[in-house]
Coordinates of C-alpha atoms in Angstrom, one line a residue:
M254 CA 52.5 156.5 127.7
L255 CA 52.2 160.1 128.7
A256 CA 54.7 162.9 129.6
V257 CA 54.1 166.5 130.5
F258 CA 57.2 168.7 130.9
D259 CA 57.6 172.2 132.2
K260 CA 58.9 174.9 129.9
S261 CA 62.2 175.0 131.9
V262 CA 62.8 171.3 130.9
A263 CA 61.4 171.2 127.4
K264 CA 60.3 174.3 125.6
S265 CA 57.5 173.6 123.2
P266 CA 58.0 174.8 119.6
E267 CA 56.0 178.0 119.0
A268 CA 54.6 176.5 115.8
L269 CA 52.7 173.9 117.8
Q270 CA 50.6 176.6 119.4
S271 CA 47.5 177.1 117.3
P272 CA 45.7 180.5 117.3
N273 CA 42.4 180.8 119.0
N274 CA 42.8 177.5 120.8
D275 CA 40.0 177.6 123.3
G276 CA 40.1 173.8 123.8
A277 CA 43.5 173.8 125.6
V278 CA 43.6 173.4 129.4
S279 CA 46.2 173.3 132.1
A280 CA 47.6 169.7 132.0
L281 CA 49.0 169.9 135.5
K282 CA 46.2 171.8 137.3
D283 CA 44.6 169.5 139.9
G284 CA 46.2 166.6 138.2
F285 CA 43.8 166.9 135.3
L286 CA 45.7 165.0 132.5
A287 CA 47.2 162.4 134.8
Q288 CA 43.7 161.5 136.1
H289 CA 42.3 161.4 132.6
F290 CA 45.1 159.0 131.6
S291 CA 44.5 156.8 134.6
S292 CA 40.8 156.6 133.8
A293 CA 41.5 155.6 130.2
H294 CA 44.4 153.2 131.0
S295 CA 43.8 150.8 133.9
G296 CA 46.8 149.9 136.0
S297 CA 48.7 153.0 135.0
V298 CA 51.6 154.3 137.1
T299 CA 52.3 158.0 137.4
I300 CA 55.8 159.3 138.3
N301 CA 55.9 162.8 139.8
L302 CA 58.9 164.8 138.5
G303 CA 58.3 167.7 140.8
S304 CA 58.4 171.1 139.1
S305 CA 59.6 169.4 135.9
G306 CA 56.3 167.7 135.3
F307 CA 55.3 164.0 135.3
L308 CA 55.4 160.7 133.4
A309 CA 52.6 158.1 133.2
Y310 CA 52.8 154.6 131.9
S311 CA 50.5 151.6 131.4
S312 CA 51.1 148.1 130.0
E313 CA 47.4 147.6 129.4
R314 CA 45.9 147.5 125.8
Q315 CA 49.2 147.5 124.0
N316 CA 50.1 146.2 120.6
P317 CA 52.2 143.0 121.1
L318 CA 54.2 143.8 118.1
L319 CA 55.0 147.3 119.5
P320 CA 55.2 146.7 123.2
R321 CA 55.7 149.5 125.8
L322 CA 58.6 149.3 128.2
F323 CA 59.6 151.5 131.2
A324 CA 62.8 151.6 133.2
V325 CA 64.7 153.8 135.7
V326 CA 68.5 153.7 135.9
D327 CA 70.5 156.2 138.0
D328 CA 67.7 158.7 138.0
I329 CA 67.2 158.5 134.3
F330 CA 63.5 157.7 133.4
C331 CA 62.6 156.2 130.1
M332 CA 59.4 155.1 128.4
F333 CA 59.9 153.2 125.2
Q334 CA 57.4 151.7 122.7
G335 CA 58.2 149.6 119.7
H336 CA 60.8 147.1 118.6
I337 CA 64.6 147.5 117.8
E338 CA 65.8 145.2 115.1
N339 CA 69.6 145.5 115.8
V340 CA 69.4 144.8 119.5
A341 CA 72.4 142.4 119.5
H342 CA 74.6 144.9 117.8
L343 CA 73.6 147.7 120.1
K344 CA 74.1 145.6 123.2
Q345 CA 77.7 144.9 122.0
Q346 CA 78.3 148.5 121.1
Y347 CA 77.3 149.7 124.6
G348 CA 78.7 146.8 126.5
L349 CA 75.4 145.6 127.8
N350 CA 74.5 142.0 129.0
K351 CA 72.3 139.6 127.2
T352 CA 69.2 140.4 129.3
A353 CA 69.2 144.1 128.4
N354 CA 66.0 145.1 126.4
E355 CA 65.2 148.1 124.2
V356 CA 64.5 150.6 127.0
I357 CA 67.8 149.8 128.7
I358 CA 69.6 150.2 125.4
V359 CA 68.1 153.7 125.0
I360 CA 69.1 154.7 128.5
E361 CA 72.7 153.5 128.0
A362 CA 72.9 155.3 124.7
Y363 CA 71.8 158.5 126.4
R364 CA 74.3 157.9 129.2
T365 CA 77.1 157.5 126.7
L366 CA 76.1 160.8 125.1
R367 CA 75.7 162.6 128.4
D368 CA 79.1 161.5 129.6
R369 CA 80.8 162.8 126.4
G370 CA 80.6 159.9 124.1
P371 CA 82.4 160.0 120.7
Y372 CA 79.3 160.3 118.6
P373 CA 76.8 163.2 118.1
P374 CA 73.2 162.5 119.3
D375 CA 71.8 162.3 115.7
Q376 CA 74.2 159.4 114.9
V377 CA 73.2 157.6 118.1
V378 CA 69.5 157.7 117.3
K379 CA 70.2 156.9 113.6
D380 CA 72.0 153.7 114.8
I381 CA 68.7 152.5 116.3
H382 CA 67.0 150.4 113.6
G383 CA 63.4 149.5 113.9
K384 CA 60.0 150.9 114.9
F385 CA 60.1 153.0 118.0
A386 CA 59.3 156.1 119.9
F387 CA 60.7 157.0 123.3
V388 CA 60.6 159.7 126.0
L389 CA 63.6 160.0 128.3
Y390 CA 64.0 162.3 131.3
D391 CA 67.3 162.8 133.2
S392 CA 66.5 164.1 136.7
A393 CA 70.1 164.9 137.5
S394 CA 70.6 167.4 134.6
K395 CA 66.8 168.1 134.1
S396 CA 67.2 167.2 130.5
T397 CA 64.8 165.4 128.0
F398 CA 65.6 163.3 125.0
L399 CA 62.7 162.3 122.7
A400 CA 62.7 160.5 119.3
S401 CA 60.6 158.7 116.7
D402 CA 61.6 156.3 114.0
V403 CA 62.0 157.4 110.4
D404 CA 58.6 156.0 109.2
G405 CA 56.5 157.0 112.2
C406 CA 55.4 153.4 112.8
V407 CA 54.7 154.0 116.5
P408 CA 51.8 156.4 117.2
F409 CA 53.5 159.4 118.9
F410 CA 51.9 162.9 119.4
W411 CA 53.0 166.1 121.0
G412 CA 51.3 169.4 121.8
T413 CA 51.1 172.5 124.0
D414 CA 48.7 173.0 126.8
S415 CA 47.2 176.4 127.8
E416 CA 50.3 177.2 129.9
G417 CA 52.8 176.3 127.2
L418 CA 53.8 173.0 128.7
L419 CA 54.9 170.2 126.4
V420 CA 52.6 167.2 126.3
L421 CA 53.6 163.9 124.6
S422 CA 51.7 160.6 124.3
D423 CA 51.1 157.6 122.1
D424 CA 47.4 158.3 122.6
A425 CA 46.1 161.2 120.4
D426 CA 42.9 161.6 122.5
I427 CA 45.0 162.2 125.6
V428 CA 47.0 164.9 123.9
K429 CA 43.8 166.5 122.5
Q430 CA 42.3 166.6 126.0
G431 CA 45.2 168.7 127.3
C432 CA 46.1 170.7 124.2
G433 CA 43.0 171.2 122.2
K434 CA 44.0 172.0 118.6
S435 CA 47.6 172.8 119.6
F436 CA 48.9 169.3 118.8
S437 CA 50.3 167.2 115.9
P438 CA 52.1 163.9 115.3
F439 CA 55.7 164.0 116.4
P440 CA 57.9 164.4 113.3
K441 CA 59.2 161.2 111.8
G442 CA 63.0 160.7 111.8
C443 CA 63.5 163.5 114.4
F444 CA 64.7 163.8 117.9
F445 CA 64.2 166.6 120.5
T446 CA 66.5 167.7 123.4
S447 CA 66.0 170.3 126.1
S448 CA 68.8 172.5 124.9
G449 CA 68.9 171.8 121.1
G450 CA 65.1 171.6 120.4
L451 CA 63.8 169.6 117.5
R452 CA 66.3 168.2 114.9
S453 CA 66.3 165.6 112.1
Y454 CA 68.7 162.7 112.7
E455 CA 68.3 161.7 109.0
H456 CA 69.4 165.2 107.9
P457 CA 71.2 166.6 110.9
R458 CA 72.8 169.5 109.0
N459 CA 69.5 170.9 107.8
E460 CA 67.1 173.1 109.6
L461 CA 63.5 172.1 110.1
K462 CA 60.6 174.3 109.0
S463 CA 57.1 174.3 110.3
V464 CA 54.1 173.9 108.1
P465 CA 50.6 174.7 109.7
R466 CA 48.5 171.6 109.9
V467 CA 44.9 172.1 109.0
D468 CA 42.2 169.7 110.3
S469 CA 39.0 168.5 108.5
S470 CA 37.1 171.6 109.6
G471 CA 39.7 173.9 108.0
E472 CA 41.2 175.1 111.3
V473 CA 44.9 175.2 112.1
C474 CA 45.8 172.3 114.3
G475 CA 49.4 172.5 115.4
A476 CA 52.1 172.1 112.8
N477 CA 54.1 169.5 110.8
F478 CA 57.8 169.9 110.6
K479 CA 59.7 169.3 107.4
V480 CA 63.4 169.2 106.5
D481 CA 64.4 172.5 104.8
S482 CA 66.8 171.4 102.1
E483 CA 67.8 175.0 101.5
S484 CA 69.1 175.8 105.0
K485 CA 72.0 174.4 106.8
K486 CA 72.8 174.4 110.5
V487 CA 76.1 175.7 111.9
D488 CA 78.0 172.9 113.4
S489 CA 79.0 174.0 116.9
G490 CA 80.9 170.8 117.5
M491 CA 80.5 168.1 120.1
P492 CA 82.0 168.4 123.6
R493 CA 84.8 165.9 124.1
V494 CA 86.3 164.2 127.1
G495 CA 87.8 166.8 129.4
S496 CA 85.4 169.6 128.4
A497 CA 83.7 171.5 131.2
A498 CA 80.2 170.6 130.2
N499 CA 78.3 167.6 128.7
W500 CA 76.4 167.4 125.4
S501 CA 73.0 167.9 127.0
Q502 CA 73.9 171.4 128.0
H503 CA 75.1 172.5 124.6
Y504 CA 73.4 170.4 121.9

C-alpha cells in the first residue's frame, strides 16, 4: 500500500526531514511515485484524491498471515494490512454484521469517533488487538487517521518528499524512492491524525520526542519517536454530542 498526502491534509513531522537530503524527489510530480509503485506491484489500483494526494493499493505479493484489505464507505477510504484478533468483540461493539472484516471495522471505528463517539481516539485504537497498520482518509473532512500496532509487526514506513509531502507505505523501497534519507519506520503503538499529529495510544498523556535515526553509513536518516516519560500532554477534552465540531477538527 502507498499513500501520499499534501501538507494541508497531513503535516509531516519536522524531525522526519533529514539535513542535506539530496535523494528526495517530488512524489506527485508527473505521477512519479504512483508509477514506481505500479511497476513494482502488478495489478495495483491508484485512487486520486485531488489536491489532497493519492492512495495506491495492490493485493499482489502479500503475506497470507498479514493480508492487505481496501474499502471505501461514505467517502472514507481505508487501506489495512494485518490481522485483528478480537474481531468478534469489535463487530459487536460497533454493531456490525458477521460479514464485516478488519478494514470495515477500522472505518466504523473512525466514523464513531468522527460523529462524537464516547471514547477518545487513543482508546479506540488501543481496543484493536492484533498485528496491523492502516491508512484512512476522510474526503468529507479532509482528515487522515493512521496507526500501527504496539509491536510493529506489520512493515510500515513514513517519510517526507522534497516538497514536504507525507509518504507512507508498507514497502520501504517505495518510501526511499520518494523521500531519500528523510524516512523511518512508523512508530510502534502510535497513531497520527491531521489535526493532532503523532501520539502514542499506549501512553496518550505523554509527549513523544524525536531521536535522529542514523543509517549504516553514519548519516541521519529520518527520526525515531519515543515516549517522553517526563512530559505530559494537556488534556483538552473530547468534543461530546451537541458540540459544534467533531473530534477530527480538534484532536
